[in-house]
Amino acid sequence: MPGELDRLDIKILDRLQIDASESSSEIADRVGLSQSPCWRRMQRLKDEGYVRHTVAILDREKFGESMFIFAQLKMSRLSDEDRDRFVHAIEAIPEILEAYTLFGELDVMLKVLAPNIGWYQNFTFRTLLRLPGVEDVRSTATLSELKCTHRLPLPSLPA
Amino acid sequence: MPGELDRLDIKILDRLQIDASESSSEIADRVGLSQSPCWRRMQRLKDEGYVRHTVAILDREKFGESMFIFAQLKMSRLSDEDRDRFVHAIEAIPEILEAYTLFGELDVMLKVLAPNIGWYQNFTFRTLLRLPGVEDVRSTATLSELKCTHRLPLPSLPA
DNA sequence: TATGAAAAGATAATCCC
DNA sequence: GGGATTATCTTTTCATA
């Protein structure tokens, strides 16, 4: 609901998703406000949930080799209870960074961070295929990262 | 290279990727240090590039309906120059949040944030298929998000 | 070399206009 | 929303082990 946001709010949010370590006065300068109203807006935007959290993005290459692998899962029909078990299991596996339900033939897409292909092979057989309801796994391994941002395209409000 | 990191560094990095808005004294408490050595470690970890940046993660549901779509591209053989043009084009499109080169039959995986399917259909024909070298696009639309984190699994160092 | 205490500086948070 | 003030946190310095 961007109906409650004006252009200054949008600018502030965009600054925050580019660099959340800037001070409220720096952001105030950039968006054309003075420190206290800018700080009040930042506070309100956090309180109202526009900002989910503030995190450090680490350089994964610093921790040795690793690769993202996209895994598409074919699922059997699940009871609500099994579906919950499945979601909780995914939550508990730190190498699964993202999970989405899908349109179409396959049912779930996972983004997995694997140290190497050997690790992933074990992971497929010993973890993924043992999750509740998982019938089949189709995997796509990545070679290199061309782009990776967390900056959402924000609405550019009219006058 | 985690060889230069001890367990305290790892704990600090993990706290930062969970919540980078905590003060150095809060983090110091959590990892069992006093404020200034903890601050110095945080500083060093940033200087040495373990922290790429600090960002606010926004709640995309607050900005109206949107969906992630994974697009797999089949590319023609590209000259180095065309490859650069392709990468720069991707950089400049804000709705493309991530891009990876792939093993296997298809060549590139994109993660696209689309307001709706209609927008994505236009985007496919008017943008993706006109990028340098793109011959074919195979798309997988997501229905809902089961998990989304940016927390990397960090090595748990032995004694 | 690393730590902790403490001072100096910057920023966040509140008040009043 | 802006300006000024106070509270809090960051950053530097210094003494210590």
CSV table of N, CA and C in Angstrom, one decimal, chain B residues 25-158:
chain,number,residue,atom,x,y,z
B,25,SER,N,27.9,-2.6,21.5
B,25,SER,CA,27.9,-3.1,22.9
B,25,SER,C,26.9,-4.3,23.0
B,26,GLU,N,25.8,-4.2,22.3
B,26,GLU,CA,24.8,-5.4,22.2
B,26,GLU,C,25.5,-6.6,21.7
B,27,ILE,N,26.2,-6.4,20.5
B,27,ILE,CA,26.9,-7.5,19.9
B,27,ILE,C,28.0,-8.0,20.8
B,28,ALA,N,28.7,-7.1,21.5
B,28,ALA,CA,29.8,-7.5,22.4
B,28,ALA,C,29.2,-8.4,23.5
B,29,ASP,N,28.1,-8.0,24.1
B,29,ASP,CA,27.4,-8.9,25.1
B,29,ASP,C,27.1,-10.3,24.5
B,30,ARG,N,26.5,-10.3,23.4
B,30,ARG,CA,26.1,-11.6,22.8
B,30,ARG,C,27.3,-12.5,22.5
B,31,VAL,N,28.4,-12.0,22.1
B,31,VAL,CA,29.5,-12.8,21.7
B,31,VAL,C,30.6,-13.0,22.9
B,32,GLY,N,30.3,-12.2,24.0
B,32,GLY,CA,31.2,-12.4,25.1
B,32,GLY,C,32.5,-11.6,25.0
B,33,LEU,N,32.4,-10.3,24.6
B,33,LEU,CA,33.5,-9.4,24.6
B,33,LEU,C,33.1,-8.1,25.2
B,34,SER,N,34.0,-7.2,25.5
B,34,SER,CA,33.6,-5.9,25.9
B,34,SER,C,33.5,-5.0,24.6
B,35,GLN,N,33.0,-3.9,24.8
B,35,GLN,CA,32.6,-3.0,23.7
B,35,GLN,C,33.7,-2.7,22.7
B,36,SER,N,34.9,-2.3,23.3
B,36,SER,CA,35.9,-1.8,22.3
B,36,SER,C,36.6,-2.9,21.5
B,37,PRO,N,37.0,-4.0,22.1
B,37,PRO,CA,37.5,-5.0,21.2
B,37,PRO,C,36.5,-5.5,20.2
B,38,CYS,N,35.3,-5.6,20.6
B,38,CYS,CA,34.2,-6.0,19.7
B,38,CYS,C,34.1,-5.0,18.5
B,39,TRP,N,34.1,-3.7,18.9
B,39,TRP,CA,34.0,-2.7,17.8
B,39,TRP,C,35.2,-2.8,16.9
B,40,ARG,N,36.4,-3.0,17.4
B,40,ARG,CA,37.6,-3.1,16.6
B,40,ARG,C,37.5,-4.3,15.6
B,41,ARG,N,37.0,-5.4,16.1
B,41,ARG,CA,36.8,-6.6,15.2
B,41,ARG,C,35.8,-6.2,14.1
B,42,MET,N,34.7,-5.6,14.5
B,42,MET,CA,33.7,-5.3,13.5
B,42,MET,C,34.3,-4.4,12.4
B,43,GLN,N,35.1,-3.4,12.9
B,43,GLN,CA,35.8,-2.5,11.9
B,43,GLN,C,36.7,-3.3,11.0
B,44,ARG,N,37.5,-4.2,11.6
B,44,ARG,CA,38.4,-4.9,10.8
B,44,ARG,C,37.7,-5.8,9.7
B,45,LEU,N,36.6,-6.4,10.2
B,45,LEU,CA,35.8,-7.3,9.3
B,45,LEU,C,35.3,-6.5,8.1
B,46,LYS,N,34.9,-5.3,8.4
B,46,LYS,CA,34.4,-4.4,7.3
B,46,LYS,C,35.5,-4.0,6.4
B,47,ASP,N,36.6,-3.6,7.0
B,47,ASP,CA,37.8,-3.2,6.2
B,47,ASP,C,38.3,-4.3,5.3
B,48,GLU,N,38.3,-5.5,5.8
B,48,GLU,CA,38.8,-6.6,5.1
B,48,GLU,C,37.8,-7.2,4.1
B,49,GLY,N,36.7,-6.6,4.0
B,49,GLY,CA,35.7,-6.9,3.0
B,49,GLY,C,34.8,-8.1,3.3
B,50,TYR,N,34.8,-8.6,4.5
B,50,TYR,CA,33.9,-9.7,4.9
B,50,TYR,C,32.4,-9.2,4.8
B,51,VAL,N,32.2,-7.9,5.1
B,51,VAL,CA,30.9,-7.3,5.0
B,51,VAL,C,30.9,-6.5,3.7
B,52,ARG,N,30.1,-6.9,2.7
B,52,ARG,CA,30.0,-6.2,1.5
B,52,ARG,C,29.3,-4.9,1.6
B,53,HIS,N,28.1,-4.9,2.2
B,53,HIS,CA,27.4,-3.7,2.6
B,53,HIS,C,26.3,-4.0,3.6
B,54,THR,N,25.7,-3.0,4.1
B,54,THR,CA,24.6,-3.1,5.1
B,54,THR,C,23.4,-2.5,4.5
B,55,VAL,N,22.3,-3.2,4.4
B,55,VAL,CA,21.1,-2.8,3.7
B,55,VAL,C,19.9,-3.0,4.5
B,56,ALA,N,18.9,-2.2,4.2
B,56,ALA,CA,17.5,-2.5,4.7
B,56,ALA,C,16.8,-3.4,3.8
B,57,ILE,N,16.2,-4.5,4.3
B,57,ILE,CA,15.4,-5.4,3.5
B,57,ILE,C,13.9,-4.9,3.7
B,58,LEU,N,13.4,-4.5,2.6
B,58,LEU,CA,12.0,-3.9,2.6
B,58,LEU,C,11.0,-5.0,2.4
B,59,ASP,N,9.8,-4.8,2.9
B,59,ASP,CA,8.7,-5.7,2.8
B,59,ASP,C,8.0,-5.4,1.4
B,60,ARG,N,8.2,-6.3,0.4
B,60,ARG,CA,7.7,-6.0,-0.9
B,60,ARG,C,6.2,-6.1,-1.0
B,61,GLU,N,5.6,-6.8,0.0
B,61,GLU,CA,4.1,-6.9,0.0
B,61,GLU,C,3.5,-5.5,0.3
B,62,LYS,N,4.3,-4.7,1.0
B,62,LYS,CA,3.7,-3.3,1.3
B,62,LYS,C,3.6,-2.4,0.1
B,63,PHE,N,4.2,-2.8,-1.1
B,63,PHE,CA,4.1,-2.0,-2.3
B,63,PHE,C,3.2,-2.6,-3.3
B,64,GLY,N,2.2,-3.4,-2.8
B,64,GLY,CA,1.3,-4.0,-3.8
B,64,GLY,C,1.7,-5.4,-4.2
B,65,GLU,N,0.9,-6.0,-5.0
B,65,GLU,CA,1.2,-7.3,-5.5
B,65,GLU,C,2.4,-7.4,-6.3
B,66,SER,N,3.2,-8.4,-6.2
B,66,SER,CA,4.3,-8.7,-7.0
B,66,SER,C,4.7,-10.1,-6.9
B,67,MET,N,5.5,-10.6,-7.8
B,67,MET,CA,5.9,-12.0,-7.8
B,67,MET,C,7.3,-12.2,-8.4
B,68,PHE,N,8.0,-13.2,-7.8
B,68,PHE,CA,9.3,-13.5,-8.4
B,68,PHE,C,9.1,-14.4,-9.6
B,69,ILE,N,9.8,-14.2,-10.6
B,69,ILE,CA,9.8,-15.2,-11.8
B,69,ILE,C,11.2,-15.5,-12.1
B,70,PHE,N,11.5,-16.8,-12.2
B,70,PHE,CA,12.8,-17.3,-12.6
B,70,PHE,C,12.8,-17.5,-14.1
B,71,ALA,N,13.8,-16.8,-14.8
B,71,ALA,CA,13.8,-16.9,-16.3
B,71,ALA,C,15.2,-17.5,-16.6
B,72,GLN,N,15.1,-18.6,-17.4
B,72,GLN,CA,16.3,-19.3,-17.9
B,72,GLN,C,16.5,-18.9,-19.4
B,73,LEU,N,17.6,-18.4,-19.7
B,73,LEU,CA,17.9,-17.9,-21.0
B,73,LEU,C,18.8,-18.8,-21.8
B,74,LYS,N,18.5,-19.0,-23.1
B,74,LYS,CA,19.4,-19.7,-24.0
B,74,LYS,C,20.1,-18.7,-24.8
B,75,MET,N,21.4,-18.7,-24.8
B,75,MET,CA,22.2,-17.6,-25.4
B,75,MET,C,22.9,-18.1,-26.6
B,76,SER,N,23.1,-17.2,-27.6
B,76,SER,CA,24.0,-17.6,-28.7
B,76,SER,C,25.4,-17.4,-28.2
B,77,ARG,N,26.4,-17.9,-29.0
B,77,ARG,CA,27.8,-17.7,-28.7
B,77,ARG,C,28.1,-16.2,-28.8
B,78,LEU,N,28.7,-15.6,-27.7
B,78,LEU,CA,28.8,-14.2,-27.7
B,78,LEU,C,30.3,-13.8,-27.8
B,79,SER,N,30.6,-12.7,-28.4
B,79,SER,CA,32.0,-12.1,-28.3
B,79,SER,C,32.1,-11.5,-26.9
B,80,ASP,N,33.3,-11.3,-26.5
B,80,ASP,CA,33.5,-10.7,-25.1
B,80,ASP,C,32.8,-9.3,-25.0
B,81,GLU,N,32.8,-8.6,-26.1
B,81,GLU,CA,32.2,-7.3,-26.2
B,81,GLU,C,30.7,-7.4,-25.9
B,82,ASP,N,30.0,-8.4,-26.6
B,82,ASP,CA,28.6,-8.6,-26.5
B,82,ASP,C,28.3,-9.1,-25.1
B,83,ARG,N,29.2,-9.9,-24.6
B,83,ARG,CA,28.9,-10.4,-23.2
B,83,ARG,C,28.9,-9.2,-22.2
B,84,ASP,N,29.8,-8.3,-22.4
B,84,ASP,CA,29.8,-7.1,-21.5
B,84,ASP,C,28.6,-6.3,-21.7
B,85,ARG,N,28.2,-6.2,-23.0
B,85,ARG,CA,26.9,-5.4,-23.2
B,85,ARG,C,25.7,-6.1,-22.5
B,86,PHE,N,25.7,-7.4,-22.6
B,86,PHE,CA,24.7,-8.2,-21.9
B,86,PHE,C,24.7,-7.9,-20.4
B,87,VAL,N,25.8,-8.0,-19.8
B,87,VAL,CA,25.9,-7.9,-18.4
B,87,VAL,C,25.6,-6.4,-17.9
B,88,HIS,N,26.0,-5.5,-18.7
B,88,HIS,CA,25.6,-4.1,-18.4
B,88,HIS,C,24.1,-3.8,-18.5
B,89,ALA,N,23.6,-4.5,-19.5
B,89,ALA,CA,22.1,-4.3,-19.7
B,89,ALA,C,21.4,-4.9,-18.5
B,90,ILE,N,21.8,-6.0,-18.1
B,90,ILE,CA,21.2,-6.6,-16.9
B,90,ILE,C,21.3,-5.8,-15.7
B,91,GLU,N,22.5,-5.2,-15.5
B,91,GLU,CA,22.8,-4.3,-14.4
B,91,GLU,C,21.8,-3.2,-14.3
B,92,ALA,N,21.4,-2.7,-15.5
B,92,ALA,CA,20.6,-1.5,-15.6
B,92,ALA,C,19.1,-1.7,-15.5
B,93,ILE,N,18.7,-3.0,-15.4
B,93,ILE,CA,17.3,-3.3,-15.3
B,93,ILE,C,16.9,-3.6,-13.9
B,94,PRO,N,16.3,-2.7,-13.2
B,94,PRO,CA,16.1,-2.8,-11.7
B,94,PRO,C,15.2,-4.0,-11.3
B,95,GLU,N,14.3,-4.5,-12.3
B,95,GLU,CA,13.5,-5.6,-11.9
B,95,GLU,C,14.2,-7.0,-11.9
B,96,ILE,N,15.4,-7.0,-12.5
B,96,ILE,CA,16.3,-8.2,-12.5
B,96,ILE,C,17.1,-8.1,-11.2
B,97,LEU,N,16.8,-8.9,-10.2
B,97,LEU,CA,17.5,-8.8,-9.0
B,97,LEU,C,18.7,-9.6,-8.9
B,98,GLU,N,18.7,-10.8,-9.6
B,98,GLU,CA,19.9,-11.7,-9.6
B,98,GLU,C,20.0,-12.3,-11.0
B,99,ALA,N,21.3,-12.6,-11.3
B,99,ALA,CA,21.6,-13.2,-12.6
B,99,ALA,C,22.8,-14.1,-12.4
B,100,TYR,N,22.7,-15.4,-12.9
B,100,TYR,CA,23.8,-16.3,-12.8
B,100,TYR,C,24.0,-17.0,-14.1
B,101,THR,N,25.3,-17.3,-14.4
B,101,THR,CA,25.5,-18.2,-15.5
B,101,THR,C,25.3,-19.7,-15.0
B,102,LEU,N,25.0,-20.6,-15.9
B,102,LEU,CA,24.6,-21.9,-15.5
B,102,LEU,C,25.5,-23.0,-16.2
B,103,PHE,N,25.5,-24.1,-15.5
B,103,PHE,CA,25.9,-25.4,-16.1
B,103,PHE,C,24.8,-25.8,-17.0
B,104,GLY,N,25.1,-26.6,-18.0
B,104,GLY,CA,24.1,-27.4,-18.7
B,104,GLY,C,23.5,-26.7,-19.9
B,105,GLU,N,22.3,-27.1,-20.2
B,105,GLU,CA,21.7,-26.7,-21.5
B,105,GLU,C,21.4,-25.2,-21.6
B,106,LEU,N,20.8,-24.7,-20.6
B,106,LEU,CA,20.5,-23.3,-20.6
B,106,LEU,C,21.7,-22.5,-20.0
B,107,ASP,N,21.7,-21.2,-20.3
B,107,ASP,CA,23.0,-20.5,-20.1
B,107,ASP,C,22.9,-19.5,-18.9
B,108,VAL,N,21.8,-18.9,-18.7
B,108,VAL,CA,21.7,-17.8,-17.7
B,108,VAL,C,20.4,-18.0,-16.9
B,109,MET,N,20.4,-17.8,-15.6
B,109,MET,CA,19.2,-17.8,-14.8
B,109,MET,C,19.0,-16.4,-14.2
B,110,LEU,N,17.8,-15.8,-14.4
B,110,LEU,CA,17.5,-14.5,-13.9
B,110,LEU,C,16.4,-14.7,-12.8
B,111,LYS,N,16.5,-13.9,-11.8
B,111,LYS,CA,15.4,-13.7,-10.8
B,111,LYS,C,14.8,-12.4,-11.0
B,112,VAL,N,13.6,-12.4,-11.5
B,112,VAL,CA,12.9,-11.1,-11.9
B,112,VAL,C,11.8,-10.8,-10.9
B,113,LEU,N,11.6,-9.6,-10.5
B,113,LEU,CA,10.5,-9.2,-9.7
B,113,LEU,C,9.5,-8.5,-10.6
B,114,ALA,N,8.3,-9.2,-10.8
B,114,ALA,CA,7.3,-8.7,-11.7
B,114,ALA,C,6.1,-8.3,-10.9
B,115,PRO,N,5.4,-7.2,-11.3
B,115,PRO,CA,4.2,-6.7,-10.6
B,115,PRO,C,3.1,-7.8,-10.9
B,116,ASN,N,3.1,-8.3,-12.1
B,116,ASN,CA,2.0,-9.3,-12.4
B,116,ASN,C,2.5,-10.0,-13.7
B,117,ILE,N,1.6,-11.0,-14.1
B,117,ILE,CA,2.0,-11.8,-15.3
B,117,ILE,C,2.0,-11.0,-16.6
B,118,GLY,N,1.0,-10.1,-16.6
B,118,GLY,CA,0.9,-9.3,-17.9
B,118,GLY,C,2.1,-8.5,-18.1
B,119,TRP,N,2.6,-7.8,-17.0
B,119,TRP,CA,3.8,-7.1,-17.1
B,119,TRP,C,5.0,-8.0,-17.5
B,120,TYR,N,5.0,-9.2,-17.0
B,120,TYR,CA,6.2,-10.0,-17.3
B,120,TYR,C,6.1,-10.5,-18.8
B,121,GLN,N,4.9,-10.7,-19.3
B,121,GLN,CA,4.8,-11.0,-20.7
B,121,GLN,C,5.4,-10.0,-21.6
B,122,ASN,N,5.0,-8.7,-21.3
B,122,ASN,CA,5.7,-7.6,-22.0
B,122,ASN,C,7.2,-7.6,-21.9
B,123,PHE,N,7.6,-7.8,-20.6
B,123,PHE,CA,9.0,-7.7,-20.3
B,123,PHE,C,9.8,-8.8,-21.1
B,124,THR,N,9.2,-9.9,-21.2
B,124,THR,CA,9.9,-11.0,-21.9
B,124,THR,C,10.1,-10.6,-23.4
B,125,PHE,N,9.1,-10.1,-24.0
B,125,PHE,CA,9.2,-9.8,-25.4
B,125,PHE,C,9.9,-8.5,-25.7
B,126,ARG,N,9.6,-7.5,-24.9
B,126,ARG,CA,10.2,-6.2,-25.2
B,126,ARG,C,11.6,-6.0,-24.6
B,127,THR,N,11.9,-6.8,-23.6
B,127,THR,CA,13.2,-6.5,-22.9
B,127,THR,C,14.1,-7.8,-23.0
B,128,LEU,N,13.7,-8.9,-22.4
B,128,LEU,CA,14.6,-10.0,-22.3
B,128,LEU,C,15.0,-10.5,-23.7
B,129,LEU,N,14.0,-10.7,-24.6
B,129,LEU,CA,14.4,-11.3,-25.9
B,129,LEU,C,15.2,-10.3,-26.8
B,130,ARG,N,15.3,-9.0,-26.4
B,130,ARG,CA,16.0,-8.1,-27.1
B,130,ARG,C,17.4,-7.8,-26.5
B,131,LEU,N,17.7,-8.5,-25.5
B,131,LEU,CA,19.1,-8.4,-24.9
B,131,LEU,C,20.1,-9.1,-25.8
B,132,PRO,N,21.3,-8.6,-25.9
B,132,PRO,CA,22.3,-9.1,-26.8
B,132,PRO,C,22.5,-10.6,-26.6
B,133,GLY,N,22.3,-11.4,-27.6
B,133,GLY,CA,22.6,-12.8,-27.6
B,133,GLY,C,21.5,-13.7,-27.1
B,134,VAL,N,20.4,-13.2,-26.6
B,134,VAL,CA,19.3,-14.0,-26.0
B,134,VAL,C,18.5,-14.7,-27.1
B,135,GLU,N,18.5,-16.0,-27.2
B,135,GLU,CA,17.7,-16.7,-28.2
B,135,GLU,C,16.4,-17.2,-27.7
B,136,ASP,N,16.4,-17.6,-26.5
B,136,ASP,CA,15.1,-18.2,-26.0
B,136,ASP,C,15.0,-17.9,-24.5
B,137,VAL,N,13.8,-17.9,-24.0
B,137,VAL,CA,13.5,-17.6,-22.6
B,137,VAL,C,12.5,-18.7,-22.1
B,138,ARG,N,12.9,-19.4,-21.0
B,138,ARG,CA,12.0,-20.3,-20.4
B,138,ARG,C,11.7,-19.8,-18.9
B,139,SER,N,10.5,-19.6,-18.6
B,139,SER,CA,10.1,-18.9,-17.3
B,139,SER,C,9.4,-19.8,-16.4
B,140,THR,N,9.7,-19.6,-15.1
B,140,THR,CA,9.0,-20.3,-14.0
B,140,THR,C,8.5,-19.3,-13.0
B,141,ALA,N,7.2,-19.2,-12.9
B,141,ALA,CA,6.6,-18.2,-12.1
B,141,ALA,C,6.4,-18.7,-10.7
B,142,THR,N,6.6,-17.9,-9.7
B,142,THR,CA,6.4,-18.4,-8.3
B,142,THR,C,5.0,-17.9,-7.8
B,143,LEU,N,4.5,-18.7,-6.9
B,143,LEU,CA,3.2,-18.4,-6.3
B,143,LEU,C,3.3,-17.8,-5.0
B,144,SER,N,4.1,-18.3,-4.1
B,144,SER,CA,4.3,-17.7,-2.8
B,144,SER,C,5.7,-18.0,-2.3
B,145,GLU,N,6.1,-17.3,-1.3
B,145,GLU,CA,7.4,-17.3,-0.7
B,145,GLU,C,7.3,-18.2,0.6
B,146,LEU,N,8.1,-19.3,0.6
B,146,LEU,CA,8.1,-20.1,1.8
B,146,LEU,C,9.2,-19.7,2.8
B,147,LYS,N,10.3,-19.3,2.2
B,147,LYS,CA,11.5,-18.9,3.0
B,147,LYS,C,12.3,-17.9,2.2
B,148,CYS,N,12.8,-16.9,2.9
B,148,CYS,CA,13.7,-15.9,2.2
B,148,CYS,C,14.7,-15.4,3.2
B,149,THR,N,15.9,-15.8,3.2
B,149,THR,CA,16.9,-15.2,4.1
B,149,THR,C,18.2,-14.8,3.4
B,150,HIS,N,19.0,-14.0,4.0
B,150,HIS,CA,20.2,-13.6,3.4
B,150,HIS,C,21.4,-14.1,4.3
B,151,ARG,N,21.0,-14.9,5.3
B,151,ARG,CA,22.0,-15.4,6.2
B,151,ARG,C,22.8,-16.5,5.7
B,152,LEU,N,24.1,-16.3,5.4
B,152,LEU,CA,24.9,-17.4,4.9
B,152,LEU,C,25.2,-18.3,6.0
B,153,PRO,N,25.3,-19.7,5.7
B,153,PRO,CA,25.8,-20.6,6.8
B,153,PRO,C,27.3,-20.4,6.9
B,154,LEU,N,27.7,-20.0,8.1
B,154,LEU,CA,29.1,-19.7,8.3
B,154,LEU,C,29.8,-20.9,8.9
B,155,PRO,N,31.1,-21.0,8.6
B,155,PRO,CA,31.9,-22.2,9.2
B,155,PRO,C,31.9,-22.2,10.7
B,156,SER,N,31.7,-23.3,11.3
B,156,SER,CA,31.8,-23.4,12.7
B,156,SER,C,33.2,-24.0,13.1
B,157,LEU,N,34.0,-23.1,13.5
B,157,LEU,CA,35.4,-23.4,13.6
B,157,LEU,C,35.7,-24.4,14.8
B,158,PRO,N,36.6,-25.3,14.6
B,158,PRO,CA,37.0,-26.2,15.7
B,158,PRO,C,37.9,-25.4,16.7
